[in-house]
Short mmCIF file of C-alpha atoms and ligand atoms in Angstrom, two decimals:
data_model
loop_
_atom_site.label_atom_id
_atom_site.label_comp_id
_atom_site.label_asym_id
_atom_site.label_seq_id
_atom_site.Cartn_x
_atom_site.Cartn_y
_atom_site.Cartn_z
CA MET O 1 -39.36 -36.41 36.32
CA ASN O 2 -41.12 -33.33 38.03
CA LEU O 3 -43.74 -34.49 40.26
CA ASN O 4 -44.89 -31.06 41.14
CA SER O 5 -45.24 -29.73 37.67
CA GLY O 6 -49.01 -29.45 37.81
CA ALA O 7 -52.34 -30.73 39.22
CA GLU O 8 -53.43 -34.36 38.39
CA ARG O 9 -55.63 -34.60 35.24
CA ARG O 10 -58.87 -36.40 34.24
CA ALA O 11 -57.89 -37.61 30.67
CA VAL O 12 -54.88 -38.14 28.81
CA THR O 13 -54.10 -39.45 25.19
CA ALA O 14 -50.59 -40.38 24.43
CA ARG O 15 -48.90 -42.14 21.51
CA ALA O 16 -45.54 -43.63 20.64
CA PRO O 17 -44.22 -44.90 17.29
CA GLY O 18 -42.67 -48.16 16.21
CA ARG O 19 -39.33 -48.00 14.57
CA VAL O 20 -37.03 -49.32 12.00
CA ASN O 21 -33.35 -49.69 12.55
CA LEU O 22 -31.19 -48.58 9.31
CA ILE O 23 -28.05 -50.27 10.81
CA GLY O 24 -26.42 -51.00 13.97
CA GLU O 25 -27.78 -54.39 15.00
CA HIS O 26 -27.04 -56.41 18.25
CA THR O 27 -24.72 -53.23 19.19
CA ASP O 28 -27.22 -51.50 21.79
CA TYR O 29 -26.53 -54.02 24.54
CA ASN O 30 -22.67 -53.66 23.95
CA ASP O 31 -22.89 -49.96 24.63
CA GLY O 32 -22.41 -49.38 20.88
CA PHE O 33 -24.00 -47.08 18.11
CA VAL O 34 -27.40 -47.61 16.35
CA LEU O 35 -29.16 -45.67 13.59
CA PRO O 36 -32.91 -46.18 13.85
CA MET O 37 -35.81 -43.81 12.93
CA GLY O 38 -39.44 -43.54 14.29
CA LEU O 39 -42.27 -44.95 12.00
CA PRO O 40 -45.37 -43.36 10.89
CA PHE O 41 -47.13 -46.33 12.69
CA ASP O 42 -47.85 -45.87 16.26
CA THR O 43 -49.78 -47.09 19.39
CA THR O 44 -52.23 -44.56 20.99
CA ILE O 45 -53.49 -44.91 24.54
CA SER O 46 -56.48 -42.99 25.94
CA MET O 47 -56.83 -43.08 29.58
CA GLU O 48 -59.44 -41.65 31.85
CA ARG O 49 -59.11 -41.57 35.64
CA ARG O 50 -61.07 -43.89 37.86
CA ASP O 51 -61.61 -43.30 41.38
CA ASP O 52 -60.26 -46.90 42.49
CA ARG O 53 -57.06 -49.15 41.58
CA THR O 54 -58.45 -50.91 38.54
CA VAL O 55 -56.95 -50.59 35.12
CA THR O 56 -59.28 -51.71 32.23
CA ILE O 57 -58.19 -51.83 28.67
CA SER O 58 -60.07 -52.20 25.49
CA SER O 59 -58.25 -52.49 22.42
CA VAL O 60 -59.23 -52.99 18.77
CA GLY O 61 -57.86 -56.23 17.61
CA TRP O 62 -56.68 -57.36 21.02
CA GLY O 63 -60.19 -57.43 23.08
CA GLU O 64 -60.60 -56.27 26.56
CA THR O 65 -58.72 -56.96 29.83
CA SER O 66 -58.45 -55.69 33.16
CA PHE O 67 -55.97 -55.67 36.34
CA SER O 68 -55.40 -54.11 39.60
CA LEU O 69 -52.59 -51.89 40.33
CA ASP O 70 -52.12 -54.14 43.24
CA ASP O 71 -51.38 -56.92 41.07
CA ASP O 72 -47.88 -58.34 40.53
CA PRO O 73 -47.47 -57.20 36.88
CA GLY O 74 -45.79 -60.50 35.99
CA SER O 75 -49.35 -62.13 36.75
CA VAL O 76 -51.06 -60.01 34.21
CA GLU O 77 -52.11 -61.48 31.07
CA SER O 78 -49.79 -61.10 27.99
CA TRP O 79 -49.90 -57.63 26.32
CA ALA O 80 -51.59 -55.98 29.30
CA ARG O 81 -48.46 -56.89 31.19
CA TYR O 82 -46.60 -54.33 29.56
CA VAL O 83 -48.94 -51.64 30.64
CA ALA O 84 -49.12 -52.98 34.09
CA ALA O 85 -45.45 -53.11 34.44
CA MET O 86 -45.01 -49.60 33.38
CA ALA O 87 -47.64 -48.53 35.96
CA HIS O 88 -45.79 -50.47 38.59
CA PHE O 89 -42.32 -48.83 38.03
CA LEU O 90 -43.74 -45.44 37.96
CA ALA O 91 -45.70 -46.03 41.24
CA ASP O 92 -42.44 -47.37 42.79
CA GLU O 93 -40.72 -44.10 42.00
CA GLY O 94 -43.36 -42.25 43.66
CA LEU O 95 -45.60 -41.33 40.93
CA PRO O 96 -49.38 -41.44 42.32
CA VAL O 97 -50.54 -43.55 39.39
CA PRO O 98 -54.38 -43.94 39.57
CA GLY O 99 -56.81 -46.78 38.19
CA VAL O 100 -57.71 -45.81 34.52
CA ASP O 101 -59.94 -46.87 31.65
CA ILE O 102 -57.80 -47.25 28.53
CA SER O 103 -58.77 -47.52 25.19
CA MET O 104 -56.04 -48.34 22.81
CA ARG O 105 -55.18 -48.95 19.31
CA SER O 106 -52.22 -49.67 17.23
CA THR O 107 -51.11 -49.20 13.64
CA ILE O 108 -47.87 -51.01 14.04
CA PRO O 109 -47.64 -54.49 12.46
CA GLY O 110 -47.19 -56.82 15.39
CA GLY O 111 -44.35 -59.35 15.42
CA ALA O 112 -42.63 -57.83 12.61
CA SER O 113 -39.41 -56.59 14.37
CA LEU O 114 -40.81 -52.78 14.28
CA SER O 115 -40.99 -52.65 18.25
CA SER O 116 -44.73 -52.61 18.97
CA SER O 117 -43.98 -53.63 22.39
CA ALA O 118 -41.73 -50.80 23.03
CA ALA O 119 -44.41 -48.38 21.59
CA LEU O 120 -46.75 -49.91 23.92
CA GLU O 121 -44.40 -49.25 27.14
CA VAL O 122 -43.60 -45.75 26.02
CA ALA O 123 -47.03 -44.81 25.37
CA ALA O 124 -48.23 -46.22 28.67
CA GLY O 125 -45.32 -44.46 30.48
CA PHE O 126 -46.18 -41.06 28.84
CA GLY O 127 -49.98 -41.57 29.70
CA PHE O 128 -49.65 -42.52 33.20
CA THR O 129 -47.06 -39.72 34.03
CA ALA O 130 -49.15 -37.09 32.27
CA ILE O 131 -52.45 -37.96 34.06
CA CYS O 132 -50.67 -37.40 37.09
CA GLY O 133 -49.78 -34.00 36.08
CA ALA O 134 -45.98 -34.67 35.59
CA GLU O 135 -44.00 -34.10 32.43
CA PRO O 136 -42.77 -37.36 30.88
CA ASP O 137 -39.06 -37.43 30.47
CA PRO O 138 -38.54 -39.21 27.32
CA VAL O 139 -35.11 -41.02 28.11
CA HIS O 140 -36.42 -41.91 31.52
CA MET O 141 -39.59 -43.44 29.97
CA ALA O 142 -37.26 -45.32 27.63
CA LYS O 143 -35.18 -46.74 30.54
CA LEU O 144 -38.38 -47.83 32.38
CA GLY O 145 -39.52 -49.60 29.20
CA GLN O 146 -36.34 -51.34 29.05
CA ARG O 147 -36.66 -52.52 32.48
CA VAL O 148 -40.15 -53.82 31.65
CA GLU O 149 -38.52 -56.19 29.16
CA ASN O 150 -35.56 -57.18 31.39
CA GLU O 151 -37.33 -57.47 34.60
CA VAL O 152 -40.96 -58.49 33.73
CA ILE O 153 -41.10 -59.94 30.59
CA GLY O 154 -37.79 -61.51 30.92
CA ILE O 155 -35.77 -60.52 27.76
CA GLN O 156 -32.31 -58.93 28.19
CA SER O 157 -32.88 -56.60 25.40
CA GLY O 158 -31.14 -53.11 25.01
CA ILE O 159 -32.30 -49.66 25.03
CA MET O 160 -32.57 -48.96 21.21
CA ASP O 161 -36.22 -49.64 20.71
CA GLN O 162 -37.64 -47.79 23.63
CA LEU O 163 -35.36 -44.85 23.20
CA ILE O 164 -36.13 -44.20 19.72
CA SER O 165 -40.04 -44.69 20.21
CA ALA O 166 -39.67 -42.03 22.98
CA THR O 167 -37.23 -39.53 21.17
CA ALA O 168 -37.43 -40.05 17.31
CA ARG O 169 -37.32 -36.91 15.23
CA GLU O 170 -39.50 -36.08 12.65
CA GLY O 171 -37.54 -36.05 9.13
CA SER O 172 -34.45 -37.59 10.36
CA ALA O 173 -32.92 -40.88 11.59
CA SER O 174 -31.03 -40.76 14.86
CA LEU O 175 -27.47 -41.90 15.53
CA ILE O 176 -27.86 -43.29 19.07
CA ASP O 177 -24.75 -43.59 21.46
CA CYS O 178 -26.21 -46.42 23.75
CA ARG O 179 -23.60 -45.65 26.36
CA SER O 180 -24.38 -41.93 26.93
CA LEU O 181 -27.83 -42.24 25.32
CA GLU O 182 -27.12 -39.26 23.44
CA SER O 183 -28.90 -39.07 20.05
CA THR O 184 -27.77 -37.03 17.02
CA PRO O 185 -30.04 -36.37 14.07
CA VAL O 186 -28.99 -37.74 10.76
CA ASN O 187 -30.63 -36.74 7.35
CA LEU O 188 -31.32 -39.48 4.92
CA PRO O 189 -29.53 -38.83 1.68
CA ASP O 190 -31.56 -36.88 -0.74
CA GLY O 191 -33.47 -38.95 -3.43
CA THR O 192 -33.71 -41.90 -1.35
CA ARG O 193 -36.45 -43.81 0.50
CA VAL O 194 -36.79 -46.35 3.23
CA LEU O 195 -38.68 -49.38 2.22
CA ILE O 196 -39.73 -52.09 4.90
CA MET O 197 -40.35 -55.47 3.53
CA ASP O 198 -42.19 -57.91 5.93
CA THR O 199 -41.17 -61.52 5.46
CA MET O 200 -44.59 -62.54 6.99
CA THR O 201 -42.69 -65.03 9.00
CA ARG O 202 -42.54 -64.59 12.84
CA ARG O 203 -39.77 -64.87 15.34
CA GLU O 204 -39.49 -68.25 16.93
CA LEU O 205 -36.98 -69.06 19.77
CA ALA O 206 -35.92 -65.72 19.30
CA ASP O 207 -35.83 -64.71 23.12
CA SER O 208 -33.53 -67.57 24.12
CA GLU O 209 -31.32 -67.03 21.31
CA TYR O 210 -31.22 -63.34 22.01
CA ASP O 211 -30.16 -63.91 25.46
CA LEU O 212 -27.42 -66.48 24.43
CA ARG O 213 -26.08 -63.88 22.02
CA ARG O 214 -25.84 -61.17 24.73
CA GLN O 215 -23.93 -63.52 27.00
CA ALA O 216 -21.50 -64.46 24.44
CA CYS O 217 -20.77 -60.64 24.14
CA GLU O 218 -20.18 -60.32 27.85
CA ARG O 219 -17.91 -63.28 27.83
CA ALA O 220 -15.98 -61.70 24.81
CA ALA O 221 -15.76 -58.36 26.49
CA ALA O 222 -14.44 -60.00 29.90
CA ALA O 223 -11.88 -62.03 27.80
CA ILE O 224 -10.64 -58.84 26.10
CA GLY O 225 -10.58 -56.92 29.33
CA VAL O 226 -12.97 -54.09 28.23
CA PRO O 227 -16.17 -52.99 30.02
CA ALA O 228 -18.29 -53.61 26.79
CA LEU O 229 -17.47 -54.64 23.13
CA ARG O 230 -17.94 -50.97 22.36
CA ASP O 231 -14.49 -50.51 23.78
CA ALA O 232 -13.02 -53.23 21.79
CA THR O 233 -11.15 -53.23 18.35
CA ALA O 234 -10.87 -56.08 15.90
CA ASP O 235 -7.12 -56.71 16.66
CA GLN O 236 -8.00 -57.29 20.11
CA LEU O 237 -10.15 -60.52 19.07
CA ASP O 238 -7.42 -62.89 19.43
CA ALA O 239 -7.88 -62.75 23.33
CA VAL O 240 -11.27 -64.40 22.74
CA THR O 241 -10.29 -68.07 22.82
CA ALA O 242 -13.73 -69.49 22.25
CA PRO O 243 -14.29 -69.55 18.37
CA LEU O 244 -18.02 -68.93 18.48
CA ASP O 245 -17.56 -66.05 20.83
CA ARG O 246 -14.93 -64.60 18.59
CA ARG O 247 -17.21 -64.65 15.63
CA ARG O 248 -20.00 -63.12 17.57
CA ALA O 249 -17.68 -60.28 18.91
CA GLY O 250 -16.34 -59.90 15.53
CA HIS O 251 -19.91 -58.91 14.25
CA VAL O 252 -20.52 -56.47 17.16
CA ILE O 253 -17.00 -54.48 16.72
CA ALA O 254 -17.46 -54.34 12.91
CA GLU O 255 -21.10 -53.26 13.18
CA ASN O 256 -20.21 -50.50 15.48
CA ASP O 257 -17.61 -49.14 12.80
CA ARG O 258 -20.40 -49.65 10.11
CA VAL O 259 -22.87 -47.36 11.83
CA LEU O 260 -20.34 -44.36 12.00
CA ALA O 261 -19.21 -45.12 8.50
CA THR O 262 -22.88 -44.96 7.53
CA VAL O 263 -23.49 -41.94 9.09
CA GLU O 264 -20.57 -40.32 7.44
CA ALA O 265 -21.49 -41.58 4.01
CA MET O 266 -24.88 -40.27 4.51
CA GLU O 267 -23.53 -36.83 5.22
CA HIS O 268 -21.65 -37.06 1.90
CA GLY O 269 -24.55 -38.56 0.10
CA ASP O 270 -22.25 -41.54 -0.69
CA LEU O 271 -25.05 -43.99 -1.69
CA ALA O 272 -22.59 -46.73 -2.91
CA ALA O 273 -20.96 -46.76 0.40
CA ILE O 274 -24.16 -46.82 2.43
CA GLY O 275 -25.36 -49.67 0.23
CA ALA O 276 -22.27 -51.83 0.60
CA LEU O 277 -22.44 -51.22 4.64
CA MET O 278 -26.07 -52.45 4.80
CA ASN O 279 -25.44 -55.40 2.64
CA GLU O 280 -22.28 -56.25 4.74
CA SER O 281 -24.28 -55.72 7.94
CA HIS O 282 -26.77 -58.24 6.78
CA ARG O 283 -24.15 -60.69 5.93
CA SER O 284 -22.50 -60.51 9.09
CA LEU O 285 -25.84 -60.93 10.83
CA SER O 286 -26.60 -63.94 8.95
CA GLU O 287 -23.12 -65.62 8.86
CA ASP O 288 -21.20 -64.56 11.88
CA TYR O 289 -24.00 -63.49 14.53
CA GLU O 290 -26.58 -66.15 13.28
CA VAL O 291 -29.73 -64.13 13.96
CA SER O 292 -31.05 -64.03 10.37
CA SER O 293 -33.42 -66.71 8.92
CA GLU O 294 -33.95 -68.03 5.44
CA ALA O 295 -36.96 -65.69 4.77
CA LEU O 296 -34.91 -62.51 5.68
CA ASP O 297 -31.99 -63.62 3.76
CA GLN O 298 -34.22 -64.35 0.71
CA ILE O 299 -36.18 -61.02 0.81
CA ALA O 300 -32.99 -58.92 1.31
CA ALA O 301 -31.36 -60.76 -1.70
CA ILE O 302 -34.31 -60.34 -3.82
CA ALA O 303 -34.40 -56.55 -3.02
CA ARG O 304 -30.86 -56.39 -3.96
CA GLU O 305 -31.43 -57.92 -7.46
CA HIS O 306 -33.20 -54.63 -8.51
CA ASP O 307 -30.96 -51.70 -9.57
CA GLY O 308 -33.18 -49.21 -7.64
CA THR O 309 -31.92 -50.72 -4.27
CA ILE O 310 -29.07 -49.04 -2.79
CA GLY O 311 -28.78 -51.58 0.10
CA ALA O 312 -30.91 -54.17 1.98
CA ARG O 313 -30.77 -55.90 5.42
CA MET O 314 -32.75 -57.57 8.20
CA THR O 315 -33.86 -55.07 10.99
CA GLY O 316 -34.25 -55.68 14.59
CA GLY O 317 -33.67 -58.67 16.70
CA GLY O 318 -34.01 -61.13 13.70
CA PHE O 319 -35.23 -64.90 13.41
CA GLY O 320 -38.22 -63.43 11.14
CA GLY O 321 -40.17 -60.16 10.92
CA ALA O 322 -39.18 -57.55 8.48
CA ALA O 323 -36.07 -56.32 6.39
CA VAL O 324 -35.15 -52.80 5.52
CA ALA O 325 -33.98 -51.47 2.12
CA LEU O 326 -32.82 -47.97 1.06
CA VAL O 327 -33.98 -47.39 -2.36
CA HIS O 328 -33.63 -44.61 -5.03
CA ASP O 329 -36.84 -42.44 -4.73
CA GLU O 330 -37.89 -42.86 -8.40
CA HIS O 331 -37.52 -46.58 -8.52
CA ALA O 332 -39.33 -47.12 -5.13
CA ASP O 333 -42.52 -48.58 -6.72
CA ALA O 334 -40.52 -50.80 -9.04
CA VAL O 335 -38.53 -52.11 -6.14
CA ALA O 336 -41.60 -52.83 -4.14
CA THR O 337 -43.37 -54.68 -7.16
CA HIS O 338 -40.09 -56.66 -7.80
CA VAL O 339 -39.95 -57.80 -4.07
CA VAL O 340 -43.43 -58.78 -3.78
CA GLU O 341 -43.58 -60.87 -7.10
CA ARG O 342 -40.27 -62.45 -6.68
CA TYR O 343 -40.61 -63.19 -2.94
CA GLU O 344 -44.11 -64.69 -3.54
CA ALA O 345 -42.84 -66.74 -6.50
CA GLU O 346 -39.79 -67.93 -4.19
CA THR O 347 -41.58 -68.79 -0.86
CA GLY O 348 -45.39 -68.67 -1.52
CA ARG O 349 -45.79 -65.70 0.92
CA ARG O 350 -47.20 -62.37 -0.06
CA SER O 351 -44.99 -59.72 1.66
CA ASP O 352 -46.37 -56.44 3.12
CA LEU O 353 -44.37 -53.66 2.03
CA TRP O 354 -44.19 -50.21 3.20
CA SER O 355 -42.51 -47.03 2.14
CA VAL O 356 -41.88 -44.86 5.33
CA VAL O 357 -40.62 -41.59 6.30
CA PRO O 358 -38.82 -40.72 9.54
CA SER O 359 -41.62 -39.84 12.03
CA GLU O 360 -42.01 -38.09 15.33
CA GLY O 361 -41.31 -39.77 18.50
CA ALA O 362 -43.70 -40.13 21.50
CA SER O 363 -45.96 -37.36 22.50
CA ILE O 364 -49.01 -36.35 24.54
CA VAL O 365 -51.85 -35.75 21.96
CA SER O 366 -54.47 -34.40 24.37
CA ILE O 367 -54.84 -33.65 27.98
CA ALA O 368 -58.01 -32.57 30.12
C1 GLA A 1 -34.37 -56.22 19.61
C2 GLA A 1 -33.99 -55.54 20.83
C3 GLA A 1 -33.14 -54.17 20.80
C4 GLA A 1 -31.89 -54.56 19.87
C5 GLA A 1 -32.33 -55.32 18.65
C6 GLA A 1 -31.07 -55.80 17.89
O1 GLA A 1 -35.02 -55.30 18.81
O2 GLA A 1 -35.23 -55.13 21.57
O3 GLA A 1 -32.63 -53.84 22.00
O4 GLA A 1 -30.87 -55.42 20.53
O5 GLA A 1 -33.25 -56.40 19.02
O6 GLA A 1 -30.40 -54.68 17.34
#
């Protein structure tokens, strides 16, 4: 981050999108591969400089709150904690973060595994950096957002959500190597569309289960003798003697291969292969990694019933939230109608569905 790039600013508006992950689940914290894309839904933060150390936030839907830059971010109330923690980490790095009045709005459905909290962290990071007259470095903002989750919120999550929110490209998904943090644009196959299907169930106990999965992966990597499961192959799994750890590690190793195979299949327009890989990813997450839920299994299975569906799987951390399907363009509406009707008949819940295009990562919208 260049702290000398310009004079401090009076007002800044920054935005950052949510994401949907097409394949590569629970691989990011194993230094592996993921294939997410930015969503056309985002969080926008407008901030105006104050001459004290108070941050006020008013937000449509979430109400109003305030905190001092001198408060411990962990003591700040729920959603404002993400903003407070970002400000805190930036100030720790020497950025002269000022008190600000923030008005905020978000079009990202909350709790649907579409990374609304990562978008909040990244938008806040971009905003605070720009108001200090510095240029936000997207990868650095993503790393700080991950630190917010790990050190302040208390979830040992990986880097995928923040990194795609900060670096997504309009028009393409991103193959991200979560070790080097390099990302490569990947075009969706011609004639296809991405459909997000919200189960309308929300994650429960997800945070503690998430951390348990991560620990299982670390034990398995240690048993095999590699720095991370990214470095392991299926024939090394015998070294993992604990059966449950072996099953978890098996998912991660195969899922990494599936991401790379999906990218290759996308380059060749091999829709049948992409569909099989997405479906197998879901099966593995459900049966081997055990992070799916009845509702996620149901909605993915219902989507697959329709001929217009190429593949369907849960997306994000799991235990509730949304699933994703790749569908044939001309059948997208028919698939959506089928899913809403059948899912409601089976569960009594009316799903929200969105047909989405890969959208731009975080940006500064205006600066004064
Ligand atoms: C959550 C985490 C990510 C990633 C996914 C699972 O979204 O925040 O880092 O681990 O779960 O792929």
